Structure formats: structure tokens, C-alpha cells
Amino acid sequence: MTCESASGESHEPRPLPWPGSDGKRAYVIADPARPGPVSRRADGVEAAQLEMAAILLGHARQLVNEAGPEELRYLVAELTRTLTDTLRIALRVKS
């Protein structure tokens, strides 16, 4: 899906790293050359999500051989959430 700006330029909608008020996927349409406040905020949130993924991966590497079932269950849930965020970011950047 492509949207046309007021200047007549076409821009792809960017998926935001947070849901809309209805819980569904939220998008912003912006000029990548001149990102607005929503795009800059999304960049910051995505950077934080990627940093959290790196930290969580480090914890996972430490815990994998010594954690009990409850800790591993929690770790798997957090890794799943973080991997979902990371893949969404990677797919957006790839396209």
C-alpha cells in the first residue's frame, strides 16, 4: 500500500512498534528524508526493543544450562516477545 503526501510524493506506511488505540497495528505515513516526531519516537522505541533483545539473549545464554523449569518458561515467553519485535523491525527495514 502506498500513500501520496500533500506534495504529491508517494510513501509507504510505516508500521509502528506499538498498537493503535483499538489494539490493531498502527501506521504512520512520513517522508523518510524528513522524519516527524512520531517516526523519531518509533525509531527510539525500536532501538530500545533491539537493545532489550541483546540483553535478554545474554541472560538466556547464561541461564540455559542452570535454570529450572519455571525460569525457563519465563525466559521462553520473554524471548518469544522480543523475537517478535525484532522480526517486525527487520522486516520493516528489509522492505
PDB file of N, CA and C in Angstrom:
ATOM      1  N   MET A   1       0.843  -1.159   0.000  1.00  0.00           N
ATOM      2  CA  MET A   1       0.000   0.000   0.000  1.00  0.00           C
ATOM      3  C   MET A   1       0.896   1.232   0.000  1.00  0.00           C
ATOM      4  N   THR A   2       0.646   2.156  -0.875  1.00  0.00           N
ATOM      5  CA  THR A   2       1.397   3.397  -0.965  1.00  0.00           C
ATOM      6  C   THR A   2       0.431   4.553  -0.809  1.00  0.00           C
ATOM      7  N   CYS A   3       0.866   5.588  -0.108  1.00  0.00           N
ATOM      8  CA  CYS A   3       0.038   6.771   0.106  1.00  0.00           C
ATOM      9  C   CYS A   3       0.748   7.983  -0.465  1.00  0.00           C
ATOM     10  N   GLU A   4      -0.040   8.918  -0.918  1.00  0.00           N
ATOM     11  CA  GLU A   4       0.511  10.124  -1.514  1.00  0.00           C
ATOM     12  C   GLU A   4       0.437  11.269  -0.511  1.00  0.00           C
ATOM     13  N   SER A   5       1.564  11.989  -0.363  1.00  0.00           N
ATOM     14  CA  SER A   5       1.604  13.126   0.559  1.00  0.00           C
ATOM     15  C   SER A   5       1.017  14.356  -0.117  1.00  0.00           C
ATOM     16  N   ALA A   6       0.909  15.439   0.648  1.00  0.00           N
ATOM     17  CA  ALA A   6       0.364  16.694   0.118  1.00  0.00           C
ATOM     18  C   ALA A   6       1.206  17.216  -1.033  1.00  0.00           C
ATOM     19  N   SER A   7       2.505  16.902  -1.026  1.00  0.00           N
ATOM     20  CA  SER A   7       3.394  17.369  -2.093  1.00  0.00           C
ATOM     21  C   SER A   7       3.329  16.476  -3.329  1.00  0.00           C
ATOM     22  N   GLY A   8       2.531  15.407  -3.267  1.00  0.00           N
ATOM     23  CA  GLY A   8       2.385  14.519  -4.409  1.00  0.00           C
ATOM     24  C   GLY A   8       3.359  13.347  -4.388  1.00  0.00           C
ATOM     25  N   GLU A   9       4.220  13.266  -3.382  1.00  0.00           N
ATOM     26  CA  GLU A   9       5.176  12.167  -3.287  1.00  0.00           C
ATOM     27  C   GLU A   9       4.492  10.939  -2.705  1.00  0.00           C
ATOM     28  N   SER A  10       4.948   9.762  -3.137  1.00  0.00           N
ATOM     29  CA  SER A  10       4.405   8.510  -2.615  1.00  0.00           C
ATOM     30  C   SER A  10       5.291   7.995  -1.493  1.00  0.00           C
ATOM     31  N   HIS A  11       4.665   7.549  -0.402  1.00  0.00           N
ATOM     32  CA  HIS A  11       5.387   6.996   0.743  1.00  0.00           C
ATOM     33  C   HIS A  11       4.662   5.746   1.227  1.00  0.00           C
ATOM     34  N   GLU A  12       5.457   4.765   1.624  1.00  0.00           N
ATOM     35  CA  GLU A  12       4.899   3.544   2.202  1.00  0.00           C
ATOM     36  C   GLU A  12       4.518   3.810   3.657  1.00  0.00           C
ATOM     37  N   PRO A  13       3.391   3.300   4.116  1.00  0.00           N
ATOM     38  CA  PRO A  13       3.062   3.419   5.533  1.00  0.00           C
ATOM     39  C   PRO A  13       4.075   2.626   6.360  1.00  0.00           C
ATOM     40  N   ARG A  14       4.511   3.198   7.452  1.00  0.00           N
ATOM     41  CA  ARG A  14       5.468   2.539   8.331  1.00  0.00           C
ATOM     42  C   ARG A  14       4.717   1.952   9.518  1.00  0.00           C
ATOM     43  N   PRO A  15       4.863   0.635   9.756  1.00  0.00           N
ATOM     44  CA  PRO A  15       4.228   0.062  10.941  1.00  0.00           C
ATOM     45  C   PRO A  15       4.929   0.579  12.187  1.00  0.00           C
ATOM     46  N   LEU A  16       4.151   0.965  13.167  1.00  0.00           N
ATOM     47  CA  LEU A  16       4.707   1.476  14.415  1.00  0.00           C
ATOM     48  C   LEU A  16       4.952   0.326  15.392  1.00  0.00           C
ATOM     49  N   PRO A  17       5.899   0.495  16.311  1.00  0.00           N
ATOM     50  CA  PRO A  17       6.213  -0.587  17.247  1.00  0.00           C
ATOM     51  C   PRO A  17       5.276  -0.645  18.445  1.00  0.00           C
ATOM     52  N   TRP A  18       4.101  -0.069  18.324  1.00  0.00           N
ATOM     53  CA  TRP A  18       3.077  -0.142  19.371  1.00  0.00           C
ATOM     54  C   TRP A  18       1.726  -0.235  18.679  1.00  0.00           C
ATOM     55  N   PRO A  19       0.746  -0.832  19.337  1.00  0.00           N
ATOM     56  CA  PRO A  19      -0.579  -0.955  18.714  1.00  0.00           C
ATOM     57  C   PRO A  19      -1.348   0.351  18.776  1.00  0.00           C
ATOM     58  N   GLY A  20      -2.342   0.476  17.905  1.00  0.00           N
ATOM     59  CA  GLY A  20      -3.240   1.622  17.934  1.00  0.00           C
ATOM     60  C   GLY A  20      -4.196   1.513  19.107  1.00  0.00           C
ATOM     61  N   SER A  21      -5.050   2.501  19.285  1.00  0.00           N
ATOM     62  CA  SER A  21      -5.971   2.514  20.417  1.00  0.00           C
ATOM     63  C   SER A  21      -6.948   1.341  20.389  1.00  0.00           C
ATOM     64  N   ASP A  22      -7.186   0.785  19.212  1.00  0.00           N
ATOM     65  CA  ASP A  22      -8.088  -0.364  19.095  1.00  0.00           C
ATOM     66  C   ASP A  22      -7.359  -1.702  19.233  1.00  0.00           C
ATOM     67  N   GLY A  23      -6.035  -1.645  19.517  1.00  0.00           N
ATOM     68  CA  GLY A  23      -5.236  -2.855  19.682  1.00  0.00           C
ATOM     69  C   GLY A  23      -4.706  -3.426  18.383  1.00  0.00           C
ATOM     70  N   LYS A  24      -5.075  -2.829  17.266  1.00  0.00           N
ATOM     71  CA  LYS A  24      -4.606  -3.304  15.961  1.00  0.00           C
ATOM     72  C   LYS A  24      -3.317  -2.591  15.581  1.00  0.00           C
ATOM     73  N   ARG A  25      -2.681  -3.073  14.526  1.00  0.00           N
ATOM     74  CA  ARG A  25      -1.439  -2.489  14.030  1.00  0.00           C
ATOM     75  C   ARG A  25      -1.657  -1.021  13.695  1.00  0.00           C
ATOM     76  N   ALA A  26      -0.718  -0.164  14.094  1.00  0.00           N
ATOM     77  CA  ALA A  26      -0.782   1.268  13.824  1.00  0.00           C
ATOM     78  C   ALA A  26       0.317   1.629  12.824  1.00  0.00           C
ATOM     79  N   TYR A  27       0.048   2.628  11.992  1.00  0.00           N
ATOM     80  CA  TYR A  27       0.991   3.054  10.960  1.00  0.00           C
ATOM     81  C   TYR A  27       1.154   4.565  10.995  1.00  0.00           C
ATOM     82  N   VAL A  28       2.283   5.015  10.444  1.00  0.00           N
ATOM     83  CA  VAL A  28       2.493   6.437  10.209  1.00  0.00           C
ATOM     84  C   VAL A  28       2.968   6.568   8.761  1.00  0.00           C
ATOM     85  N   ILE A  29       2.536   7.620   8.120  1.00  0.00           N
ATOM     86  CA  ILE A  29       2.993   7.905   6.766  1.00  0.00           C
ATOM     87  C   ILE A  29       3.846   9.157   6.853  1.00  0.00           C
ATOM     88  N   ALA A  30       5.110   9.003   6.540  1.00  0.00           N
ATOM     89  CA  ALA A  30       6.041  10.123   6.679  1.00  0.00           C
ATOM     90  C   ALA A  30       7.094  10.058   5.588  1.00  0.00           C
ATOM     91  N   ASP A  31       7.707  11.183   5.357  1.00  0.00           N
ATOM     92  CA  ASP A  31       8.815  11.284   4.414  1.00  0.00           C
ATOM     93  C   ASP A  31      10.075  10.793   5.128  1.00  0.00           C
ATOM     94  N   PRO A  32      10.684   9.694   4.670  1.00  0.00           N
ATOM     95  CA  PRO A  32      11.878   9.177   5.338  1.00  0.00           C
ATOM     96  C   PRO A  32      13.021  10.199   5.393  1.00  0.00           C
ATOM     97  N   ALA A  33      13.056  11.108   4.448  1.00  0.00           N
ATOM     98  CA  ALA A  33      14.114  12.119   4.435  1.00  0.00           C
ATOM     99  C   ALA A  33      13.883  13.193   5.503  1.00  0.00           C
ATOM    100  N   ARG A  34      12.628  13.345   5.941  1.00  0.00           N
ATOM    101  CA  ARG A  34      12.287  14.352   6.961  1.00  0.00           C
ATOM    102  C   ARG A  34      11.350  13.734   7.987  1.00  0.00           C
ATOM    103  N   PRO A  35      11.888  12.851   8.845  1.00  0.00           N
ATOM    104  CA  PRO A  35      11.018  12.170   9.806  1.00  0.00           C
ATOM    105  C   PRO A  35      10.429  13.150  10.813  1.00  0.00           C
ATOM    106  N   GLY A  36       9.165  12.948  11.108  1.00  0.00           N
ATOM    107  CA  GLY A  36       8.473  13.768  12.095  1.00  0.00           C
ATOM    108  C   GLY A  36       8.603  13.183  13.482  1.00  0.00           C
ATOM    109  N   PRO A  37       7.918  13.762  14.449  1.00  0.00           N
ATOM    110  CA  PRO A  37       8.043  13.301  15.837  1.00  0.00           C
ATOM    111  C   PRO A  37       7.583  11.860  16.050  1.00  0.00           C
ATOM    112  N   VAL A  38       6.566  11.420  15.334  1.00  0.00           N
ATOM    113  CA  VAL A  38       6.087  10.040  15.516  1.00  0.00           C
ATOM    114  C   VAL A  38       7.127   9.057  14.975  1.00  0.00           C
ATOM    115  N   SER A  39       7.698   9.361  13.816  1.00  0.00           N
ATOM    116  CA  SER A  39       8.731   8.496  13.250  1.00  0.00           C
ATOM    117  C   SER A  39       9.967   8.454  14.147  1.00  0.00           C
ATOM    118  N   ARG A  40      10.356   9.601  14.688  1.00  0.00           N
ATOM    119  CA  ARG A  40      11.524   9.636  15.578  1.00  0.00           C
ATOM    120  C   ARG A  40      11.242   8.849  16.857  1.00  0.00           C
ATOM    121  N   ARG A  41      10.032   8.948  17.379  1.00  0.00           N
ATOM    122  CA  ARG A  41       9.657   8.181  18.576  1.00  0.00           C
ATOM    123  C   ARG A  41       9.675   6.689  18.264  1.00  0.00           C
ATOM    124  N   ALA A  42       9.172   6.313  17.100  1.00  0.00           N
ATOM    125  CA  ALA A  42       9.191   4.903  16.691  1.00  0.00           C
ATOM    126  C   ALA A  42      10.630   4.406  16.579  1.00  0.00           C
ATOM    127  N   ASP A  43      11.527   5.228  16.033  1.00  0.00           N
ATOM    128  CA  ASP A  43      12.945   4.849  15.945  1.00  0.00           C
ATOM    129  C   ASP A  43      13.512   4.583  17.333  1.00  0.00           C
ATOM    130  N   GLY A  44      13.175   5.440  18.296  1.00  0.00           N
ATOM    131  CA  GLY A  44      13.663   5.270  19.660  1.00  0.00           C
ATOM    132  C   GLY A  44      13.132   4.008  20.315  1.00  0.00           C
ATOM    133  N   VAL A  45      11.843   3.741  20.117  1.00  0.00           N
ATOM    134  CA  VAL A  45      11.239   2.529  20.684  1.00  0.00           C
ATOM    135  C   VAL A  45      11.864   1.290  20.066  1.00  0.00           C
ATOM    136  N   GLU A  46      12.066   1.297  18.752  1.00  0.00           N
ATOM    137  CA  GLU A  46      12.683   0.147  18.082  1.00  0.00           C
ATOM    138  C   GLU A  46      14.119  -0.053  18.561  1.00  0.00           C
ATOM    139  N   ALA A  47      14.863   1.021  18.760  1.00  0.00           N
ATOM    140  CA  ALA A  47      16.233   0.903  19.273  1.00  0.00           C
ATOM    141  C   ALA A  47      16.225   0.270  20.665  1.00  0.00           C
ATOM    142  N   ALA A  48      15.281   0.682  21.505  1.00  0.00           N
ATOM    143  CA  ALA A  48      15.167   0.105  22.850  1.00  0.00           C
ATOM    144  C   ALA A  48      14.790  -1.376  22.773  1.00  0.00           C
ATOM    145  N   GLN A  49      13.889  -1.726  21.853  1.00  0.00           N
ATOM    146  CA  GLN A  49      13.485  -3.126  21.701  1.00  0.00           C
ATOM    147  C   GLN A  49      14.673  -3.983  21.264  1.00  0.00           C
ATOM    148  N   LEU A  50      15.486  -3.474  20.344  1.00  0.00           N
ATOM    149  CA  LEU A  50      16.652  -4.230  19.892  1.00  0.00           C
ATOM    150  C   LEU A  50      17.695  -4.356  21.001  1.00  0.00           C
ATOM    151  N   GLU A  51      17.874  -3.312  21.787  1.00  0.00           N
ATOM    152  CA  GLU A  51      18.803  -3.375  22.919  1.00  0.00           C
ATOM    153  C   GLU A  51      18.320  -4.412  23.933  1.00  0.00           C
ATOM    154  N   MET A  52      17.022  -4.413  24.212  1.00  0.00           N
ATOM    155  CA  MET A  52      16.461  -5.391  25.143  1.00  0.00           C
ATOM    156  C   MET A  52      16.656  -6.810  24.614  1.00  0.00           C
ATOM    157  N   ALA A  53      16.516  -6.992  23.315  1.00  0.00           N
ATOM    158  CA  ALA A  53      16.727  -8.318  22.728  1.00  0.00           C
ATOM    159  C   ALA A  53      18.165  -8.786  22.955  1.00  0.00           C
ATOM    160  N   ALA A  54      19.128  -7.899  22.790  1.00  0.00           N
ATOM    161  CA  ALA A  54      20.536  -8.259  23.002  1.00  0.00           C
ATOM    162  C   ALA A  54      20.790  -8.606  24.466  1.00  0.00           C
ATOM    163  N   ILE A  55      20.225  -7.832  25.381  1.00  0.00           N
ATOM    164  CA  ILE A  55      20.389  -8.095  26.819  1.00  0.00           C
ATOM    165  C   ILE A  55      19.748  -9.428  27.189  1.00  0.00           C
ATOM    166  N   LEU A  56      18.536  -9.650  26.701  1.00  0.00           N
ATOM    167  CA  LEU A  56      17.821 -10.885  27.006  1.00  0.00           C
ATOM    168  C   LEU A  56      18.557 -12.097  26.450  1.00  0.00           C
ATOM    169  N   LEU A  57      19.133 -11.975  25.271  1.00  0.00           N
ATOM    170  CA  LEU A  57      19.900 -13.079  24.696  1.00  0.00           C
ATOM    171  C   LEU A  57      21.103 -13.407  25.578  1.00  0.00           C
ATOM    172  N   GLY A  58      21.754 -12.380  26.109  1.00  0.00           N
ATOM    173  CA  GLY A  58      22.869 -12.623  27.022  1.00  0.00           C
ATOM    174  C   GLY A  58      22.429 -13.379  28.267  1.00  0.00           C
ATOM    175  N   HIS A  59      21.279 -12.980  28.832  1.00  0.00           N
ATOM    176  CA  HIS A  59      20.740 -13.688  30.004  1.00  0.00           C
ATOM    177  C   HIS A  59      20.383 -15.132  29.647  1.00  0.00           C
ATOM    178  N   ALA A  60      19.818 -15.318  28.481  1.00  0.00           N
ATOM    179  CA  ALA A  60      19.425 -16.667  28.059  1.00  0.00           C
ATOM    180  C   ALA A  60      20.651 -17.567  27.958  1.00  0.00           C
ATOM    181  N   ARG A  61      21.703 -17.038  27.395  1.00  0.00           N
ATOM    182  CA  ARG A  61      22.934 -17.841  27.270  1.00  0.00           C
ATOM    183  C   ARG A  61      23.458 -18.259  28.647  1.00  0.00           C
ATOM    184  N   GLN A  62      23.332 -17.392  29.634  1.00  0.00           N
ATOM    185  CA  GLN A  62      23.800 -17.717  30.982  1.00  0.00           C
ATOM    186  C   GLN A  62      22.880 -18.730  31.672  1.00  0.00           C
ATOM    187  N   LEU A  63      21.579 -18.587  31.470  1.00  0.00           N
ATOM    188  CA  LEU A  63      20.612 -19.413  32.196  1.00  0.00           C
ATOM    189  C   LEU A  63      20.344 -20.776  31.590  1.00  0.00           C
ATOM    190  N   VAL A  64      20.595 -20.940  30.328  1.00  0.00           N
ATOM    191  CA  VAL A  64      20.125 -22.133  29.621  1.00  0.00           C
ATOM    192  C   VAL A  64      20.577 -23.441  30.278  1.00  0.00           C
ATOM    193  N   ASN A  65      21.749 -23.482  30.857  1.00  0.00           N
ATOM    194  CA  ASN A  65      22.226 -24.731  31.455  1.00  0.00           C
ATOM    195  C   ASN A  65      21.970 -24.845  32.947  1.00  0.00           C
ATOM    196  N   GLU A  66      21.501 -23.766  33.593  1.00  0.00           N
ATOM    197  CA  GLU A  66      21.338 -23.823  35.044  1.00  0.00           C
ATOM    198  C   GLU A  66      19.940 -23.473  35.549  1.00  0.00           C
ATOM    199  N   ALA A  67      19.064 -23.035  34.686  1.00  0.00           N
ATOM    200  CA  ALA A  67      17.728 -22.599  35.114  1.00  0.00           C
ATOM    201  C   ALA A  67      16.786 -23.788  35.287  1.00  0.00           C
ATOM    202  N   GLY A  68      15.840 -23.595  36.209  1.00  0.00           N
ATOM    203  CA  GLY A  68      14.808 -24.595  36.420  1.00  0.00           C
ATOM    204  C   GLY A  68      13.648 -24.382  35.453  1.00  0.00           C
ATOM    205  N   PRO A  69      12.634 -25.249  35.515  1.00  0.00           N
ATOM    206  CA  PRO A  69      11.511 -25.175  34.582  1.00  0.00           C
ATOM    207  C   PRO A  69      10.761 -23.840  34.606  1.00  0.00           C
ATOM    208  N   GLU A  70      10.525 -23.281  35.789  1.00  0.00           N
ATOM    209  CA  GLU A  70       9.804 -22.003  35.881  1.00  0.00           C
ATOM    210  C   GLU A  70      10.598 -20.875  35.237  1.00  0.00           C
ATOM    211  N   GLU A  71      11.891 -20.830  35.516  1.00  0.00           N
ATOM    212  CA  GLU A  71      12.747 -19.787  34.930  1.00  0.00           C
ATOM    213  C   GLU A  71      12.830 -19.940  33.420  1.00  0.00           C
ATOM    214  N   LEU A  72      12.932 -21.171  32.951  1.00  0.00           N
ATOM    215  CA  LEU A  72      12.999 -21.402  31.507  1.00  0.00           C
ATOM    216  C   LEU A  72      11.687 -21.033  30.822  1.00  0.00           C
ATOM    217  N   ARG A  73      10.560 -21.314  31.463  1.00  0.00           N
ATOM    218  CA  ARG A  73       9.265 -20.960  30.896  1.00  0.00           C
ATOM    219  C   ARG A  73       9.164 -19.438  30.745  1.00  0.00           C
ATOM    220  N   TYR A  74       9.573 -18.707  31.784  1.00  0.00           N
ATOM    221  CA  TYR A  74       9.569 -17.241  31.732  1.00  0.00           C
ATOM    222  C   TYR A  74      10.515 -16.743  30.639  1.00  0.00           C
ATOM    223  N   LEU A  75      11.706 -17.344  30.574  1.00  0.00           N
ATOM    224  CA  LEU A  75      12.694 -16.962  29.566  1.00  0.00           C
ATOM    225  C   LEU A  75      12.158 -17.177  28.154  1.00  0.00           C
ATOM    226  N   VAL A  76      11.518 -18.302  27.921  1.00  0.00           N
ATOM    227  CA  VAL A  76      10.951 -18.584  26.594  1.00  0.00           C
ATOM    228  C   VAL A  76       9.867 -17.568  26.246  1.00  0.00           C
ATOM    229  N   ALA A  77       9.028 -17.205  27.211  1.00  0.00           N
ATOM    230  CA  ALA A  77       7.982 -16.213  26.951  1.00  0.00           C
ATOM    231  C   ALA A  77       8.595 -14.866  26.577  1.00  0.00           C
ATOM    232  N   GLU A  78       9.616 -14.444  27.309  1.00  0.00           N
ATOM    233  CA  GLU A  78      10.267 -13.158  27.021  1.00  0.00           C
ATOM    234  C   GLU A  78      11.026 -13.200  25.697  1.00  0.00           C
ATOM    235  N   LEU A  79      11.691 -14.300  25.416  1.00  0.00           N
ATOM    236  CA  LEU A  79      12.402 -14.428  24.134  1.00  0.00           C
ATOM    237  C   LEU A  79      11.422 -14.406  22.966  1.00  0.00           C
ATOM    238  N   THR A  80      10.272 -15.029  23.140  1.00  0.00           N
ATOM    239  CA  THR A  80       9.259 -15.035  22.084  1.00  0.00           C
ATOM    240  C   THR A  80       8.762 -13.619  21.805  1.00  0.00           C
ATOM    241  N   ARG A  81       8.466 -12.870  22.872  1.00  0.00           N
ATOM    242  CA  ARG A  81       8.012 -11.484  22.715  1.00  0.00           C
ATOM    243  C   ARG A  81       9.086 -10.632  22.044  1.00  0.00           C
ATOM    244  N   THR A  82      10.324 -10.783  22.494  1.00  0.00           N
ATOM    245  CA  THR A  82      11.420  -9.984  21.954  1.00  0.00           C
ATOM    246  C   THR A  82      11.724 -10.364  20.511  1.00  0.00           C
ATOM    247  N   LEU A  83      11.684 -11.640  20.205  1.00  0.00           N
ATOM    248  CA  LEU A  83      11.929 -12.077  18.833  1.00  0.00           C
ATOM    249  C   LEU A  83      10.840 -11.561  17.895  1.00  0.00           C
ATOM    250  N   THR A  84       9.603 -11.526  18.364  1.00  0.00           N
ATOM    251  CA  THR A  84       8.507 -10.964  17.567  1.00  0.00           C
ATOM    252  C   THR A  84       8.791  -9.502  17.227  1.00  0.00           C
ATOM    253  N   ASP A  85       9.205  -8.718  18.232  1.00  0.00           N
ATOM    254  CA  ASP A  85       9.559  -7.308  17.999  1.00  0.00           C
ATOM    255  C   ASP A  85      10.709  -7.187  17.006  1.00  0.00           C
ATOM    256  N   THR A  86      11.739  -8.002  17.196  1.00  0.00           N
ATOM    257  CA  THR A  86      12.934  -7.935  16.353  1.00  0.00           C
ATOM    258  C   THR A  86      12.614  -8.286  14.902  1.00  0.00           C
ATOM    259  N   LEU A  87      11.813  -9.310  14.698  1.00  0.00           N
ATOM    260  CA  LEU A  87      11.438  -9.689  13.335  1.00  0.00           C
ATOM    261  C   LEU A  87      10.596  -8.607  12.658  1.00  0.00           C
ATOM    262  N   ARG A  88       9.689  -7.995  13.407  1.00  0.00           N
ATOM    263  CA  ARG A  88       8.882  -6.915  12.840  1.00  0.00           C
ATOM    264  C   ARG A  88       9.778  -5.767  12.384  1.00  0.00           C
ATOM    265  N   ILE A  89      10.771  -5.425  13.207  1.00  0.00           N
ATOM    266  CA  ILE A  89      11.692  -4.354  12.846  1.00  0.00           C
ATOM    267  C   ILE A  89      12.512  -4.759  11.622  1.00  0.00           C
ATOM    268  N   ALA A  90      13.019  -5.975  11.619  1.00  0.00           N
ATOM    269  CA  ALA A  90      13.846  -6.441  10.499  1.00  0.00           C
ATOM    270  C   ALA A  90      13.075  -6.469   9.202  1.00  0.00           C
ATOM    271  N   LEU A  91      11.828  -6.906   9.241  1.00  0.00           N
ATOM    272  CA  LEU A  91      11.013  -6.951   8.022  1.00  0.00           C
ATOM    273  C   LEU A  91      10.701  -5.558   7.511  1.00  0.00           C
ATOM    274  N   ARG A  92      10.500  -4.599   8.418  1.00  0.00           N
ATOM    275  CA  ARG A  92      10.240  -3.226   8.003  1.00  0.00           C
ATOM    276  C   ARG A  92      11.479  -2.632   7.347  1.00  0.00           C
ATOM    277  N   VAL A  93      12.634  -2.877   7.921  1.00  0.00           N
ATOM    278  CA  VAL A  93      13.882  -2.316   7.398  1.00  0.00           C
ATOM    279  C   VAL A  93      14.233  -2.972   6.064  1.00  0.00           C
ATOM    280  N   LYS A  94      13.956  -4.268   5.926  1.00  0.00           N
ATOM    281  CA  LYS A  94      14.280  -5.003   4.711  1.00  0.00           C
ATOM    282  C   LYS A  94      13.502  -4.511   3.506  1.00  0.00           C
ATOM    283  N   SER A  95      12.234  -4.143   3.705  1.00  0.00           N
ATOM    284  CA  SER A  95      11.401  -3.769   2.557  1.00  0.00           C
ATOM    285  C   SER A  95      11.632  -2.348   2.098  1.00  0.00           C
TER     286      SER A  95
END
